[in-house]
CSV table of C-alpha atoms in Angstrom, one decimal:
chain,number,residue,atom,x,y,z
A,1,MET,CA,20.7,17.9,-0.2
A,2,VAL,CA,22.8,20.6,1.6
A,3,CYS,CA,19.6,22.5,2.4
A,4,VAL,CA,18.1,19.3,3.8
A,5,PHE,CA,21.1,18.8,6.1
A,6,ILE,CA,21.1,22.4,7.2
A,7,PHE,CA,17.4,22.1,8.0
A,8,ALA,CA,18.0,18.9,9.9
A,9,GLY,CA,20.7,20.5,12.0
A,10,VAL,CA,18.4,23.4,12.9
A,11,ILE,CA,15.7,21.0,13.9
A,12,TYR,CA,18.3,19.0,16.1
A,13,ILE,CA,19.4,22.2,17.8
A,14,ASN,CA,15.8,23.3,18.4
A,15,THR,CA,14.9,19.9,20.0
A,16,LEU,CA,17.2,20.8,22.8
A,17,ILE,CA,14.8,23.6,23.9
A,18,ILE,CA,11.4,22.7,22.4
A,19,SER,CA,9.3,19.6,22.8
A,20,LYS,CA,9.0,16.9,20.3
A,21,PRO,CA,5.3,17.5,19.7
A,22,ILE,CA,6.2,21.0,18.5
A,23,VAL,CA,8.9,19.5,16.2
A,24,ALA,CA,6.3,16.9,14.9
A,25,SER,CA,3.8,19.8,14.2
A,26,LEU,CA,6.4,21.5,12.1
A,27,GLY,CA,7.0,18.3,10.2
A,28,LEU,CA,3.3,17.7,9.7
A,29,SER,CA,2.8,21.2,8.5
A,30,LEU,CA,5.3,20.6,5.7
A,31,LEU,CA,3.4,17.5,4.7
A,32,PHE,CA,-0.1,19.1,4.8
A,33,PHE,CA,0.6,22.6,3.7
A,34,SER,CA,3.6,22.6,1.4
A,35,PRO,CA,1.4,22.0,-1.8
A,36,GLY,CA,0.3,25.6,-1.3
A,37,LEU,CA,3.8,26.8,-1.9
A,38,THR,CA,3.6,25.8,-5.6
A,39,LEU,CA,1.1,28.7,-6.1
A,40,VAL,CA,3.8,31.2,-5.1
A,41,PHE,CA,7.0,29.2,-6.0
A,42,PRO,CA,6.2,27.0,-9.0
A,43,VAL,CA,9.5,25.2,-8.7
A,44,PRO,CA,9.5,21.5,-9.8
A,45,GLY,CA,10.0,19.2,-6.9
A,46,ILE,CA,9.3,21.7,-4.2
A,47,VAL,CA,6.4,19.5,-2.8
A,48,ALA,CA,8.5,16.3,-2.9
A,49,ALA,CA,11.4,18.0,-1.2
A,50,SER,CA,9.1,19.3,1.6
A,51,ALA,CA,7.6,15.9,2.0
A,52,PHE,CA,11.1,14.4,2.2
A,53,ILE,CA,12.1,16.8,5.0
A,54,SER,CA,8.8,16.1,6.7
A,55,LEU,CA,9.5,12.4,6.5
A,56,PHE,CA,13.0,13.0,8.0
A,57,ILE,CA,11.4,14.9,10.9
A,58,GLY,CA,8.8,12.3,11.5
A,59,ILE,CA,11.4,9.5,11.6
A,60,TYR,CA,13.4,11.5,14.1
A,61,VAL,CA,10.4,12.2,16.4
A,62,GLN,CA,9.4,8.6,16.0
A,63,GLY,CA,12.8,7.8,17.5
A,64,GLY,CA,13.2,4.4,15.8
A,65,ARG,CA,10.1,3.1,17.4
A,66,VAL,CA,7.9,0.7,15.3
A,67,LEU,CA,4.6,2.2,14.1
A,68,LYS,CA,1.5,1.4,16.0
A,69,LYS,CA,0.3,-2.0,15.1
A,70,GLY,CA,-2.8,-1.0,13.0
A,71,ALA,CA,-0.9,1.6,11.0
A,72,LEU,CA,2.0,-0.8,10.4
A,73,VAL,CA,-0.4,-3.5,9.1
A,74,PHE,CA,-2.0,-1.1,6.7
A,75,LEU,CA,1.4,0.2,5.4
A,76,LEU,CA,2.7,-3.3,4.9
A,77,LEU,CA,-0.5,-4.4,3.1
A,78,PHE,CA,-0.4,-1.6,0.5
A,79,PHE,CA,3.3,-1.9,0.2
A,80,VAL,CA,3.3,-5.6,-0.6
A,81,TYR,CA,0.4,-5.1,-3.1
A,82,PHE,CA,2.5,-2.5,-4.9
A,83,LEU,CA,5.4,-5.0,-5.1
A,84,ILE,CA,3.1,-7.8,-6.4
A,85,THR,CA,1.4,-5.7,-9.1
A,86,PRO,CA,4.1,-5.7,-11.8
A,87,LEU,CA,4.8,-9.4,-11.2
A,88,VAL,CA,1.1,-10.5,-11.7
A,89,PHE,CA,-0.7,-7.8,-13.7
A,90,ASN,CA,0.0,-5.9,-16.9
A,91,VAL,CA,-0.1,-2.2,-16.1
A,92,ASP,CA,1.3,1.0,-17.5
A,93,HIS,CA,4.8,1.2,-16.1
A,94,LYS,CA,5.0,5.1,-15.8
A,95,THR,CA,1.7,5.4,-14.1
A,96,TYR,CA,2.6,2.6,-11.7
A,97,ILE,CA,5.9,4.3,-10.8
A,98,ASP,CA,4.2,7.6,-10.3
A,99,TYR,CA,1.7,6.0,-7.9
A,100,PHE,CA,4.2,4.0,-6.1
A,101,SER,CA,6.6,7.0,-5.6
A,102,THR,CA,3.8,9.2,-4.2
A,103,PHE,CA,2.6,6.5,-1.9
A,104,ILE,CA,6.1,5.9,-0.5
A,105,ILE,CA,6.3,9.6,0.4
A,106,TYR,CA,2.8,10.6,1.5
A,107,GLY,CA,1.8,7.0,2.7
A,108,VAL,CA,4.9,6.5,4.9
A,109,CYS,CA,4.8,10.1,6.2
A,110,GLY,CA,1.0,9.9,6.9
A,111,PHE,CA,1.3,6.6,8.9
A,112,ILE,CA,4.3,7.9,10.9
A,113,TYR,CA,2.6,11.1,11.9
A,114,SER,CA,-0.6,9.3,12.8
A,115,SER,CA,1.4,7.4,15.4
A,116,ILE,CA,3.1,10.3,17.2
A,117,ASP,CA,2.1,13.2,19.3
A,118,PHE,CA,1.9,16.7,17.9
A,119,ASP,CA,0.5,20.0,19.0
A,120,HIS,CA,-2.7,21.2,17.4
A,121,LYS,CA,-2.3,24.9,18.4
A,122,PHE,CA,1.2,25.1,16.8
A,123,LEU,CA,0.0,23.3,13.7
A,124,TYR,CA,-2.9,25.6,13.2
A,125,ARG,CA,-0.7,28.7,13.6
A,126,LEU,CA,1.7,27.3,11.1
A,127,ALA,CA,-1.3,27.0,8.8
A,128,VAL,CA,-1.9,30.8,9.2
A,129,LEU,CA,1.8,31.4,8.2
A,130,PHE,CA,1.3,29.3,5.1
A,131,SER,CA,-2.0,31.0,4.4
A,132,LEU,CA,-0.3,34.4,4.5
A,133,VAL,CA,2.2,33.2,1.9
A,134,ILE,CA,-0.4,32.1,-0.6
A,135,SER,CA,-3.0,34.7,0.1
A,136,PRO,CA,-1.8,37.2,-2.5
A,137,VAL,CA,-2.3,34.7,-5.3
A,138,VAL,CA,-5.8,33.7,-4.0
A,139,TYR,CA,-6.6,37.4,-3.6
A,140,LEU,CA,-5.6,38.1,-7.3
A,141,VAL,CA,-7.7,35.2,-8.5
A,142,VAL,CA,-10.7,36.2,-6.5
A,143,PHE,CA,-10.8,39.9,-7.5
A,144,TYR,CA,-8.9,40.0,-10.8
A,145,ASN,CA,-9.4,36.5,-12.3
A,146,PHE,CA,-5.6,36.2,-12.2
A,147,THR,CA,-3.9,33.3,-14.0
A,148,PRO,CA,-0.1,32.9,-14.3
A,149,SER,CA,1.2,33.1,-17.9
A,150,TYR,CA,2.6,29.5,-17.6
A,151,ILE,CA,-0.8,28.0,-16.9
A,152,THR,CA,-2.5,26.5,-19.9
A,153,ASP,CA,-5.4,24.8,-18.1
A,154,THR,CA,-7.2,27.5,-16.2
A,155,PHE,CA,-9.9,25.1,-14.9
A,156,GLY,CA,-7.3,22.7,-13.6
A,157,TYR,CA,-5.5,25.6,-12.0
A,158,TYR,CA,-8.5,26.7,-10.1
A,159,MET,CA,-9.2,23.1,-9.1
A,160,ARG,CA,-5.6,22.8,-7.7
A,161,ILE,CA,-6.2,25.9,-5.6
A,162,SER,CA,-9.5,24.5,-4.4
A,163,HIS,CA,-7.6,21.4,-3.1
A,164,ILE,CA,-5.1,23.6,-1.3
A,165,VAL,CA,-7.5,26.2,0.1
A,166,SER,CA,-10.1,23.9,1.5
A,167,MET,CA,-8.0,22.6,4.4
A,168,TYR,CA,-6.6,26.1,5.1
A,169,LEU,CA,-10.2,27.5,5.3
A,170,PHE,CA,-11.3,25.0,7.9
A,171,ILE,CA,-8.3,25.8,10.1
A,172,LEU,CA,-8.6,29.5,9.7
A,173,PHE,CA,-12.3,29.2,10.6
A,174,TYR,CA,-11.3,27.4,13.9
A,175,ASN,CA,-8.5,29.9,14.7
A,176,SER,CA,-10.8,32.9,14.2
A,177,LEU,CA,-13.0,31.5,17.0
A,178,HIS,CA,-10.7,29.8,19.4
A,179,ASP,CA,-7.1,31.0,19.2
A,180,ASP,CA,-5.8,32.6,22.4
A,181,SER,CA,-4.2,35.5,20.5
A,182,LYS,CA,-6.5,38.3,19.3
A,183,ILE,CA,-4.1,39.0,16.5
A,184,ILE,CA,-4.2,35.4,15.2
A,185,ARG,CA,-8.0,35.5,15.4
A,186,VAL,CA,-8.3,38.7,13.4
A,187,VAL,CA,-5.7,37.6,10.8
A,188,SER,CA,-7.3,34.2,10.5
A,189,PHE,CA,-10.8,35.8,10.0
A,190,CYS,CA,-9.5,38.1,7.2
A,191,LEU,CA,-7.8,35.2,5.4
A,192,ALA,CA,-10.7,32.9,5.8
A,193,SER,CA,-12.9,35.6,4.3
A,194,VAL,CA,-10.8,35.8,1.1
A,195,PHE,CA,-10.5,32.0,0.9
A,196,PHE,CA,-14.3,31.6,1.4
A,197,ILE,CA,-15.0,34.0,-1.5
A,198,PHE,CA,-12.7,31.9,-3.6
A,199,MET,CA,-14.3,28.7,-2.8
A,200,ILE,CA,-17.8,30.1,-3.5
A,201,THR,CA,-16.7,31.5,-6.8
A,202,PHE,CA,-14.2,29.0,-8.1
A,203,GLY,CA,-14.5,25.9,-5.8
A,204,ALA,CA,-15.4,22.6,-7.3
A,205,ARG,CA,-18.8,21.0,-6.6
A,206,SER,CA,-17.3,18.4,-4.3
A,207,PHE,CA,-15.7,21.1,-2.2
A,208,LEU,CA,-18.9,23.1,-1.9
A,209,LEU,CA,-20.7,19.9,-0.7
A,210,ALA,CA,-17.9,19.3,1.8
A,211,PHE,CA,-18.3,22.7,3.3
A,212,VAL,CA,-21.9,22.4,3.7
A,213,LEU,CA,-21.7,19.0,5.4
A,214,PHE,CA,-18.8,20.1,7.6
A,215,PHE,CA,-20.7,23.1,8.9
A,216,ILE,CA,-23.8,21.0,9.6
A,217,PHE,CA,-21.7,18.6,11.6
A,218,PHE,CA,-19.9,21.5,13.3
A,219,ALA,CA,-23.1,23.2,14.3
A,220,ILE,CA,-24.6,20.0,15.7
A,221,LYS,CA,-21.5,19.4,17.8
A,222,LYS,CA,-21.4,23.0,18.9
A,223,TYR,CA,-24.9,22.9,20.3
A,224,LYS,CA,-24.5,19.6,22.0
A,225,SER,CA,-26.9,17.8,19.8
A,226,PHE,CA,-24.6,15.2,18.1
A,227,ASN,CA,-26.4,11.9,18.5
A,228,PHE,CA,-27.9,9.4,16.0
A,229,LYS,CA,-31.5,10.7,16.4
A,230,PHE,CA,-30.6,14.3,15.7
A,231,VAL,CA,-28.4,13.4,12.8
A,232,PHE,CA,-31.2,11.3,11.4
A,233,ILE,CA,-33.6,14.2,11.6
A,234,VAL,CA,-31.0,16.4,9.8
A,235,LEU,CA,-30.6,13.8,7.0
A,236,VAL,CA,-34.4,13.7,6.5
A,237,PHE,CA,-34.5,17.5,6.4
A,238,MET,CA,-31.7,17.5,3.8
A,239,PHE,CA,-33.5,14.9,1.7
A,240,VAL,CA,-36.6,17.2,1.7
A,241,LEU,CA,-34.4,20.1,0.7
A,242,TYR,CA,-32.9,18.0,-2.1
A,243,SER,CA,-36.4,17.8,-3.7
A,244,GLU,CA,-36.4,21.6,-3.9
A,245,LEU,CA,-32.7,21.8,-4.9
A,246,TYR,CA,-33.2,23.5,-8.2
A,247,SER,CA,-35.3,26.3,-6.6
A,248,ILE,CA,-32.8,26.7,-3.8
A,249,MET,CA,-29.9,27.1,-6.2
A,250,ILE,CA,-31.7,29.6,-8.3
A,251,TRP,CA,-32.4,31.6,-5.2
A,252,PHE,CA,-28.9,31.4,-3.9
A,253,ASN,CA,-27.4,32.3,-7.3
A,254,SER,CA,-29.7,35.3,-7.5
A,255,LEU,CA,-28.5,36.3,-4.0
A,256,LEU,CA,-24.8,36.0,-5.0
A,257,SER,CA,-25.6,38.1,-8.1
A,258,ASP,CA,-26.9,40.9,-6.0
A,259,TYR,CA,-23.4,41.1,-4.6
A,260,ASN,CA,-21.7,40.7,-7.9
A,261,VAL,CA,-20.4,37.3,-7.0
A,262,GLU,CA,-20.6,34.5,-9.5
A,263,SER,CA,-20.3,30.8,-8.6
A,264,ARG,CA,-19.0,28.8,-11.5
A,265,SER,CA,-19.9,25.5,-10.0
A,266,LEU,CA,-23.4,26.7,-9.1
A,267,ILE,CA,-24.0,28.0,-12.6
A,268,ARG,CA,-22.8,24.7,-14.0
A,269,ILE,CA,-25.2,22.7,-12.0
A,270,ILE,CA,-28.1,25.0,-12.9
A,271,TYR,CA,-27.2,24.7,-16.6
A,272,ALA,CA,-27.1,20.9,-16.3
A,273,TYR,CA,-30.6,20.9,-14.6
A,274,GLU,CA,-32.1,23.1,-17.2
A,275,ASN,CA,-30.7,21.1,-20.1
A,276,ASN,CA,-31.2,17.7,-18.6
A,277,GLU,CA,-27.5,17.0,-18.7
A,278,ASP,CA,-25.6,14.5,-16.5
A,279,LEU,CA,-24.9,16.3,-13.2
A,280,SER,CA,-22.0,13.9,-12.6
A,281,SER,CA,-20.1,15.2,-15.7
A,282,GLY,CA,-19.7,11.5,-16.9
A,283,ARG,CA,-18.8,10.0,-13.6
A,284,TYR,CA,-21.7,7.7,-13.5
A,285,ARG,CA,-20.5,6.0,-16.6
A,286,ILE,CA,-16.9,5.9,-15.3
A,287,TRP,CA,-18.1,4.4,-11.9
A,288,GLY,CA,-20.0,1.8,-13.8
A,289,GLU,CA,-16.8,0.9,-15.7
A,290,GLY,CA,-15.0,0.6,-12.3
A,291,PHE,CA,-17.6,-1.5,-10.7
A,292,GLU,CA,-17.8,-3.8,-13.7
A,293,GLY,CA,-14.0,-4.3,-13.6
A,294,PHE,CA,-14.2,-5.1,-9.9
A,295,LEU,CA,-16.9,-7.8,-10.6
A,296,ASN,CA,-14.5,-9.4,-13.1
A,297,SER,CA,-11.9,-9.9,-10.3
A,298,PRO,CA,-13.5,-9.2,-7.0
A,299,ILE,CA,-11.0,-10.8,-4.6
A,300,ILE,CA,-7.5,-9.6,-5.8
A,301,GLY,CA,-8.6,-6.9,-8.3
A,302,ASN,CA,-6.7,-6.0,-11.5
A,303,GLY,CA,-3.5,-4.5,-10.1
A,304,ILE,CA,-2.6,-1.0,-9.0
A,305,ALA,CA,-2.7,1.6,-11.9
A,306,SER,CA,-4.8,-0.9,-14.0
A,307,PHE,CA,-7.8,1.3,-14.5
A,308,GLU,CA,-5.9,4.2,-15.9
A,309,SER,CA,-3.8,1.8,-17.9
A,310,LYS,CA,-6.9,0.5,-19.6
A,311,TYR,CA,-9.1,3.7,-19.9
A,312,ASN,CA,-6.5,6.5,-19.9
A,313,TYR,CA,-8.4,8.3,-17.2
A,314,TYR,CA,-8.9,7.6,-13.4
A,315,VAL,CA,-12.1,6.2,-11.8
A,316,HIS,CA,-13.0,9.5,-9.8
A,317,ASN,CA,-13.7,7.5,-6.6
A,318,PHE,CA,-11.2,6.1,-4.4
A,319,ILE,CA,-13.3,3.2,-3.0
A,320,LEU,CA,-14.1,2.1,-6.6
A,321,GLN,CA,-10.4,2.5,-7.4
A,322,LEU,CA,-9.4,0.2,-4.6
A,323,LEU,CA,-12.2,-2.3,-5.5
A,324,TYR,CA,-11.0,-2.2,-9.2
A,325,GLU,CA,-7.2,-2.3,-8.6
A,326,GLY,CA,-7.0,-4.3,-5.3
A,327,GLY,CA,-10.3,-6.1,-5.0
A,328,LEU,CA,-11.8,-6.8,-1.6
A,329,ILE,CA,-8.3,-7.3,-0.2
A,330,LEU,CA,-7.6,-3.6,-0.4
A,331,ALA,CA,-11.0,-2.1,-0.3
A,332,VAL,CA,-12.6,-3.8,2.7
A,333,PRO,CA,-9.9,-2.6,5.2
A,334,VAL,CA,-10.4,1.0,4.0
A,335,ILE,CA,-14.2,0.7,4.2
A,336,CYS,CA,-13.8,-0.6,7.8
A,337,VAL,CA,-11.8,2.6,8.5
A,338,LEU,CA,-14.6,4.8,7.2
A,339,VAL,CA,-17.1,2.9,9.4
A,340,LYS,CA,-14.9,3.4,12.4
A,341,PHE,CA,-14.5,7.1,11.6
A,342,GLY,CA,-18.4,7.4,11.8
A,343,LEU,CA,-18.3,5.7,15.2
A,344,VAL,CA,-15.5,8.0,16.4
A,345,LEU,CA,-17.6,11.0,15.6
A,346,PHE,CA,-20.3,9.6,18.0
A,347,ASP,CA,-17.8,8.7,20.7
A,348,LYS,CA,-18.9,10.7,23.8
A,349,ASN,CA,-15.4,10.5,25.3
A,350,ILE,CA,-13.5,12.1,22.4
A,351,SER,CA,-12.0,15.5,23.1
A,352,ALA,CA,-13.5,18.5,21.2
A,353,VAL,CA,-10.2,19.3,19.7
A,354,ASP,CA,-9.6,15.8,18.3
A,355,TRP,CA,-13.2,15.6,17.1
A,356,PHE,CA,-12.8,18.9,15.1
A,357,PHE,CA,-9.4,17.9,13.9
A,358,ILE,CA,-10.4,14.5,12.3
A,359,LEU,CA,-13.6,16.0,10.9
A,360,MET,CA,-11.5,18.8,9.2
A,361,ILE,CA,-9.0,16.1,7.8
A,362,PHE,CA,-12.0,14.2,6.4
A,363,PHE,CA,-13.9,17.0,4.7
A,364,GLY,CA,-10.8,19.1,3.9
A,365,GLY,CA,-8.5,16.4,2.6
A,366,VAL,CA,-10.3,13.1,2.0
A,367,PHE,CA,-13.9,13.8,0.9
A,368,TYR,CA,-12.9,15.1,-2.6
A,369,LEU,CA,-11.5,11.6,-3.3
A,370,PHE,CA,-15.1,10.3,-3.5
A,371,PHE,CA,-15.4,12.4,-6.7
A,372,SER,CA,-11.9,13.1,-8.1
A,373,SER,CA,-8.2,12.3,-8.2
A,374,VAL,CA,-6.6,9.0,-7.1
A,375,ILE,CA,-5.9,7.7,-3.6
A,376,TRP,CA,-2.2,7.1,-4.2
A,377,SER,CA,-1.4,10.8,-4.6
A,378,GLY,CA,-3.6,11.9,-1.7
A,379,VAL,CA,-1.7,13.9,0.9
A,380,TYR,CA,-4.2,13.5,3.8
A,381,ILE,CA,-5.8,10.1,3.2
A,382,TRP,CA,-3.0,8.1,4.7
A,383,PHE,CA,-2.8,10.2,7.9
A,384,PHE,CA,-6.5,9.9,8.1
A,385,ILE,CA,-6.4,6.1,7.9
A,386,GLY,CA,-3.6,5.8,10.5
A,387,TRP,CA,-5.3,8.3,12.9
A,388,VAL,CA,-8.6,6.5,12.8
A,389,ILE,CA,-7.0,3.0,13.2
A,390,ASN,CA,-5.0,4.2,16.1
A,391,TYR,CA,-7.9,5.9,17.9
A,392,LYS,CA,-9.1,4.0,20.9
A,393,THR,CA,-12.7,4.5,21.8
A,394,GLY,CA,-13.0,6.2,25.2
A,395,TYR,CA,-9.5,7.7,25.0
A,396,SER,CA,-10.0,11.4,25.6
A,397,SER,CA,-7.2,12.7,23.3
A,398,MET,CA,-4.5,11.3,21.1
A,399,THR,CA,-2.5,14.4,20.8
A,400,LYS,CA,-1.0,17.3,22.9
A,401,ASN,CA,-4.0,19.7,23.0
A,402,LEU,CA,-3.3,23.3,24.1
A,403,THR,CA,-6.9,24.4,23.2
A,404,ALA,CA,-9.9,23.0,25.0
A,405,SER,CA,-13.1,23.4,23.1
A,406,VAL,CA,-14.8,23.7,19.8
């Protein structure tokens, strides 16, 4: 607690000479990037402590103002449903408490920061700083297959790094192209190269898919072709490629082998193809269980944490999780947010910086929730929801942008 108050004092002093968007960027960086610190400092509670400090900064910058209406409605909806769950449904108490506590921290933080101004350029440079801190660990994993002695689940460890590195990689890619400082561009490129090799070698399948889709969207936007017609043509082209997916994977795996690079996810997919195994690793069955449970109680659901309480594993898809746990009451609003997100991407008046930023948040921090983890412990999802809700079509920029183009 002493450290928290010291940090708060430093922030208060600095606000006398720096703007609130800069302070907000500092707080947002603690929310977004602090999970990476666990790779270097495996101290229990370090992420929660960082999120608490981030929450304090967010409340200070918010200045006592009420959240924007859309974000406030969503926050209250989920909060009320959490309160109702133990009164109406029979769920595992420990799982419920874990979900509730992470939602209180990440949910409240995310909705607060989605309602205040921050500085992209400063946020991205802070990402470079965090990347430098964790880069030795990523480097050792990439080139020496390093695993700390206290890790018992190597696969889970690599998955955790994938969650962390994905967001860094998008930002480093952007910095290497657009930062004003040549030093920042060079450092970002070097870090991005190491992180990219890690993602190719150890990254989960959902992250590899996210990278492919992100760069397709980015390329379309870059060359001023982002419209419904062009995207439709790209989707048709991707469908044709899918019919030859096995051959493409064999070719790409051979190409990587020529450079002594082995993609574990790619090899896993090829093995499943060759042996007629389930490419989803059992997810189709789990998704079926989730949808069946939703049909049993389609309006109000079965209560938060109910799926894991019943099956002892999570549903591996946050939309199905919301349908199962909260029914249409919780799922429909989030589905509407995803629809609006799609419309935002096609908004001709959105600034290039805002467009890239929300695309990065989606593919770097939200996309994996379609295939893994649970929504309640998601760091980025609540900020994403709040940002999209608060975005007004035709409004050129929601934030303080110091960079001008993508």
